[in-house]
Short mmCIF file of C-alpha atoms in Angstrom, two decimals:
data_model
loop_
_atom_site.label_atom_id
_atom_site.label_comp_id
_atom_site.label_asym_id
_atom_site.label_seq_id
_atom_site.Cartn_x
_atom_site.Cartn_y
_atom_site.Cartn_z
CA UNK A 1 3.63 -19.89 16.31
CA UNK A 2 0.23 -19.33 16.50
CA UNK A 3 -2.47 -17.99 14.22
CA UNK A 4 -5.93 -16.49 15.00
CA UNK A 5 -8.85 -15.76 13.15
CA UNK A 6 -11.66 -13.63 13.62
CA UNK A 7 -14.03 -11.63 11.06
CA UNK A 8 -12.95 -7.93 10.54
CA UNK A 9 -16.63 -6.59 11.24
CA UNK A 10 -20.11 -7.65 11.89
CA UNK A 11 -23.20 -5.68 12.57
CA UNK A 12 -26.66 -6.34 14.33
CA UNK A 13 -29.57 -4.87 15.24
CA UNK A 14 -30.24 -3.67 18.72
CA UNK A 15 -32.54 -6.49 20.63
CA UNK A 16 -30.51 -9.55 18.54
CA UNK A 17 -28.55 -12.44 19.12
CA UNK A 18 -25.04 -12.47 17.21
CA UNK A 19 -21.87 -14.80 17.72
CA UNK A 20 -18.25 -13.92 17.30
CA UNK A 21 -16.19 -16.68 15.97
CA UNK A 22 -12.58 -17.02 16.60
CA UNK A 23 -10.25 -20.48 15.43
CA UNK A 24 -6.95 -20.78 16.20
CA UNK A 25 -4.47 -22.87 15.65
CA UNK A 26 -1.80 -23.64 18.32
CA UNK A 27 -0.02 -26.32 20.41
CA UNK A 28 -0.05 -26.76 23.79
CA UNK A 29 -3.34 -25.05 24.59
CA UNK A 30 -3.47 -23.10 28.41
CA UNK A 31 -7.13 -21.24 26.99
CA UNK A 32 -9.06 -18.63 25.38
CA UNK A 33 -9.91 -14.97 26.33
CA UNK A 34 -12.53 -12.59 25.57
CA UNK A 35 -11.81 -9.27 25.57
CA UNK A 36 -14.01 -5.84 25.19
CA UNK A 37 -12.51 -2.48 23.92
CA UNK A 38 -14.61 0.23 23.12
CA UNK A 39 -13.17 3.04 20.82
CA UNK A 40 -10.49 4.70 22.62
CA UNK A 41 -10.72 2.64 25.85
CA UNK A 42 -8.79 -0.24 26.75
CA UNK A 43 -9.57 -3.66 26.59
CA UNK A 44 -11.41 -5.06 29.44
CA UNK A 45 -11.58 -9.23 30.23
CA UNK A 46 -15.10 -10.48 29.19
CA UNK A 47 -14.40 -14.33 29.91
CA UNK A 48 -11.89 -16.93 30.01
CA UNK A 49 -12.35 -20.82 28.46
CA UNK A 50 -10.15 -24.02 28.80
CA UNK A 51 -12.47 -26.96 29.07
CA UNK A 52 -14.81 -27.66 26.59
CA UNK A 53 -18.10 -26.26 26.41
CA UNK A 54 -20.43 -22.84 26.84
CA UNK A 55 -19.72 -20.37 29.45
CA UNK A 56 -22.87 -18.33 30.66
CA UNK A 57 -22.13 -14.91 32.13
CA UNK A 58 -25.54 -13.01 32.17
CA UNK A 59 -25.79 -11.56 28.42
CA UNK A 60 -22.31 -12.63 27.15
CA UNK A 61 -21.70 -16.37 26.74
CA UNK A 62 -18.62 -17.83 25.30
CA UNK A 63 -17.83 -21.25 23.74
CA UNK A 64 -14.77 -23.64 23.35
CA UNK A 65 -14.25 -26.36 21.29
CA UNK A 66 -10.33 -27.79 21.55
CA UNK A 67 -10.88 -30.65 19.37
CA UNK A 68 -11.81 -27.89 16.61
CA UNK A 69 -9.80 -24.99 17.49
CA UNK A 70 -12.74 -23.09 17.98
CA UNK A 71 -14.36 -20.25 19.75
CA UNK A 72 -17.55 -18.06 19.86
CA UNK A 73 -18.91 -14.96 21.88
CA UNK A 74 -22.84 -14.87 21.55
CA UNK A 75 -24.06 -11.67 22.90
CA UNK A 76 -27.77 -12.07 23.37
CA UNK A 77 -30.51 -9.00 23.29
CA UNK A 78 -27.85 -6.45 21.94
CA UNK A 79 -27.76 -2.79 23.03
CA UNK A 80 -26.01 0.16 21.02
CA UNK A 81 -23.58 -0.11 24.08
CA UNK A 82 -22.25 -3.62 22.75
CA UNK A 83 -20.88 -1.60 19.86
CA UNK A 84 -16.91 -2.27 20.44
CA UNK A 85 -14.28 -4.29 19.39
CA UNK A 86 -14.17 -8.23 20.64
CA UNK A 87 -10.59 -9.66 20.89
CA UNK A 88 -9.76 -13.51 21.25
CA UNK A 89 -6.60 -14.44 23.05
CA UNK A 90 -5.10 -17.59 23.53
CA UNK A 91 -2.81 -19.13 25.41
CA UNK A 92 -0.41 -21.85 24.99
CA UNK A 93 2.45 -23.97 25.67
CA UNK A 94 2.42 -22.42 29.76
CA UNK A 95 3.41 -19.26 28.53
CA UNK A 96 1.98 -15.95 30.63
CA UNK A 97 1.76 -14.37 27.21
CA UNK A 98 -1.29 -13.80 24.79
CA UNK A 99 -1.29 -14.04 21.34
CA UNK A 100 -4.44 -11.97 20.05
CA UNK A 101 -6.72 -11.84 17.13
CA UNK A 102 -6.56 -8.85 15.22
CA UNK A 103 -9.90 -8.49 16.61
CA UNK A 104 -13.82 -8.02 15.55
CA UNK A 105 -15.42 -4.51 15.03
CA UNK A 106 -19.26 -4.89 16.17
CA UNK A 107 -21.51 -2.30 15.04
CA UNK A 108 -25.07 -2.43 16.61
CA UNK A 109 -27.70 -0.53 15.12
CA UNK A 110 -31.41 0.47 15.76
CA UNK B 1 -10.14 -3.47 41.45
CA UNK B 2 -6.84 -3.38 39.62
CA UNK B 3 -5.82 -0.24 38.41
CA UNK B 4 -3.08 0.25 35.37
CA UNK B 5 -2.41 3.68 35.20
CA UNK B 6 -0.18 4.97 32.27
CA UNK B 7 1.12 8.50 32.62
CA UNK B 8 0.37 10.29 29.75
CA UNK B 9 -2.96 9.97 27.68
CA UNK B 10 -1.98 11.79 24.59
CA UNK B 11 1.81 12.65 23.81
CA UNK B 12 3.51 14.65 20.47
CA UNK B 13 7.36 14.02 20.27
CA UNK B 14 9.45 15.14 17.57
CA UNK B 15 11.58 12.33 15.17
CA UNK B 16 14.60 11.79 17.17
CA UNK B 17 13.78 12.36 20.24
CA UNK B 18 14.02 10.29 23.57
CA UNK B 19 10.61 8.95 24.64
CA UNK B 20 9.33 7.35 27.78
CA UNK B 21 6.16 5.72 28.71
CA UNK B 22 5.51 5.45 32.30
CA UNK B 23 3.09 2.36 33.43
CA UNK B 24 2.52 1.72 37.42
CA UNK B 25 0.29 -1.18 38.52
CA UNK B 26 -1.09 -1.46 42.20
CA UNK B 27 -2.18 -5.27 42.61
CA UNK B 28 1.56 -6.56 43.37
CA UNK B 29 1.18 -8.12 39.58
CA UNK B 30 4.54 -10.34 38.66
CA UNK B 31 4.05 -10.01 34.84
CA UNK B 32 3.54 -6.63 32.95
CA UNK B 33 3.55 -5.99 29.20
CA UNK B 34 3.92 -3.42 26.48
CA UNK B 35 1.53 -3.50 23.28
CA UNK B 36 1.04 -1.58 20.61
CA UNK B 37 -2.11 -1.65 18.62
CA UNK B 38 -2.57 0.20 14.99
CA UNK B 39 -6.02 -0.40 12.84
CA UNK B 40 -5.77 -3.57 11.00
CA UNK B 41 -3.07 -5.27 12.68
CA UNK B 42 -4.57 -5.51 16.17
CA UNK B 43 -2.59 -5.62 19.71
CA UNK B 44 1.20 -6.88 19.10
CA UNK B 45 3.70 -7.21 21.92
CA UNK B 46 6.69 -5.17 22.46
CA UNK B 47 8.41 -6.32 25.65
CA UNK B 48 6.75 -8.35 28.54
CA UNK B 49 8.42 -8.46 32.45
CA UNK B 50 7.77 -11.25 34.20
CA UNK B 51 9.73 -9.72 37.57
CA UNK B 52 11.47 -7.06 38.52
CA UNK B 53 14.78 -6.70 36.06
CA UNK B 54 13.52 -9.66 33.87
CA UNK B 55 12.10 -9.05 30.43
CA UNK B 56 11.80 -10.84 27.11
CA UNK B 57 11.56 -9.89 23.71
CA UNK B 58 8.04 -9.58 21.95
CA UNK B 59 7.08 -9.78 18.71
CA UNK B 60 8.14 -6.48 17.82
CA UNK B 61 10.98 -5.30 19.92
CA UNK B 62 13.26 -3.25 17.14
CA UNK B 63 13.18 0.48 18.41
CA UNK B 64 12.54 0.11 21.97
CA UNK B 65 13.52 -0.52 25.40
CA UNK B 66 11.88 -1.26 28.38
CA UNK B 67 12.95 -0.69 32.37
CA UNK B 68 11.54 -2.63 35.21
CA UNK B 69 13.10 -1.53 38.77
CA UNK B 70 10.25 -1.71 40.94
CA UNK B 71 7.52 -4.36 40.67
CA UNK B 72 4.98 -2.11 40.44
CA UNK B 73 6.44 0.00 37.04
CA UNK B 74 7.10 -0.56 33.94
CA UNK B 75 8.66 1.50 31.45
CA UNK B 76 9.20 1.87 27.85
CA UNK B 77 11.59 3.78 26.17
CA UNK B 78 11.93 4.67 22.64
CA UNK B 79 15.90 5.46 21.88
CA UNK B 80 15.07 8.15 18.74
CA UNK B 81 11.38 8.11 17.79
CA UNK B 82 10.64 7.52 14.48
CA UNK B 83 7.37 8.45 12.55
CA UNK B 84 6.68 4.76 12.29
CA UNK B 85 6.18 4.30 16.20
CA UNK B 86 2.96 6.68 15.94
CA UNK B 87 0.46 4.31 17.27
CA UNK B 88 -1.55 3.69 20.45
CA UNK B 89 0.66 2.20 23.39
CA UNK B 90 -1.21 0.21 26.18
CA UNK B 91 0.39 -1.48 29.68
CA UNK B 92 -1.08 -4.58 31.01
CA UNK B 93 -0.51 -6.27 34.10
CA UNK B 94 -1.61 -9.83 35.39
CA UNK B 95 -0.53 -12.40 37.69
CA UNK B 96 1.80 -15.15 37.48
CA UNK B 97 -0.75 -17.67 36.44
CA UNK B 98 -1.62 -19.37 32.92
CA UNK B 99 -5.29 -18.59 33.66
CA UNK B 100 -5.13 -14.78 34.80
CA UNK B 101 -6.13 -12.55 32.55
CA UNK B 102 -4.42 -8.92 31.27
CA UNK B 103 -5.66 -5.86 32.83
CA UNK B 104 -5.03 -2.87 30.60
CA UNK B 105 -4.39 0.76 30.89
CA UNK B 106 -6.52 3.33 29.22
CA UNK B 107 -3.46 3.39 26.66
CA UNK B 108 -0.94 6.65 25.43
CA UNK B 109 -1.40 7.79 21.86
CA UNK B 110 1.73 9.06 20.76
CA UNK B 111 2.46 10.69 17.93
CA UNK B 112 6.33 11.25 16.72
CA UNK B 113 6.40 14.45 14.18
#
């Protein structure tokens, strides 16, 4: 199986930097997804990793490090509209199918 | 864009009852899931179709069913709701690929009386 980690919460203030860390553990790795959900919405793909290194997608960037098992989301200059949840995913092992984190409740605040 | 459309936003069933939870995706997707997410245990999978007819077991199958006729829909059923399957219910779709990611519905909260 596979297990994910990611803090519970985290808060910032608006006009920060923060990072989201997710590790995993798993075999076979196929790569790591990013996912938005704002309260009551549905989750919507922020960014997708399988080689080593930072991914730069205007504000959001996300990291992966397979030697380590490791993941981050840095959000840079945060706005009261980045408050949401951020799920990891990962896949492994060729499978189509996800395993999440239980995901990371970001509260920004003025 | 893709669109996952689920057919009810908000549902109230009674214990017992039959339930079904409509999900139609228009991008010709090949696989399609079920989740169901409740605070503090995040998004865990129900069923997932990977083709029209074909399905496999999630991690949390025990109550449900699922129907895939058409590529396009996805159903799932609950036999006799029980007040233990109130919880938010979201579709996703993607394509056949390792790489693709999930593209979600805006999700059915149901709530089983």
């Amino acid at each position: 199986g596979q297990n994910i980690d990611q803090p519970t919460e985290m808060t910032a203030t608006e006009g920060a930097i923060v990072q989201i860390n997710c590790t995993y553990q798993t075999s076979g790795f196929n790569g790591l997804f990013w996912y938005q959900q704002h309260a009551g919405e549905a989750p919507t793909f922020l960014s997708y990793n399988v080689l080593d290194g930072l991914e730069e997608k205007g504000r959001f960037s996300s990291f992966l490090s397979r030697s380590k098992g490791y993941s981050y989301l840095l959000l840079k200059e945060l706005q009261m509209k980045d408050s949401a949840s951020y799920l990891c995913a990962v896949k492994s092992g060729g499978s189509y199918i996800p395993t999440f984190g239980r995901g990371t409740s970001l509260i920004v605040h003025p | 864009d893709v669109k996952v459309t689920q057919s009810s936003r908000y549902l109230v069933k009674r214990t017992g009852e039959k339930v079904f939870l409509e999900c139609v995706q228009d991008m010709d997707h090949e696989n399609m899931f079920w989740y169901r997410q409740d605070p503090g245990l995040g998004l865990r999978l129900i069923y997932f179709s990977y083709d029209v007819k074909m399905k496999e077991k999630g991690d949390i199958p025990e109550g449900y069913s699922v129907s895939r006729e058409k590529k396009e829909r996805f159903s799932l059923i609950l036999e006799s709701a029980s007040t233990n399957q109130t919880s938010m219910y979201l579709c996703a779709s993607s394509v056949g690929q390792v790489n693709s990611p999930l593209h979600f519905g805006n999700g059915t909260r149901l709530t089983v009386t």
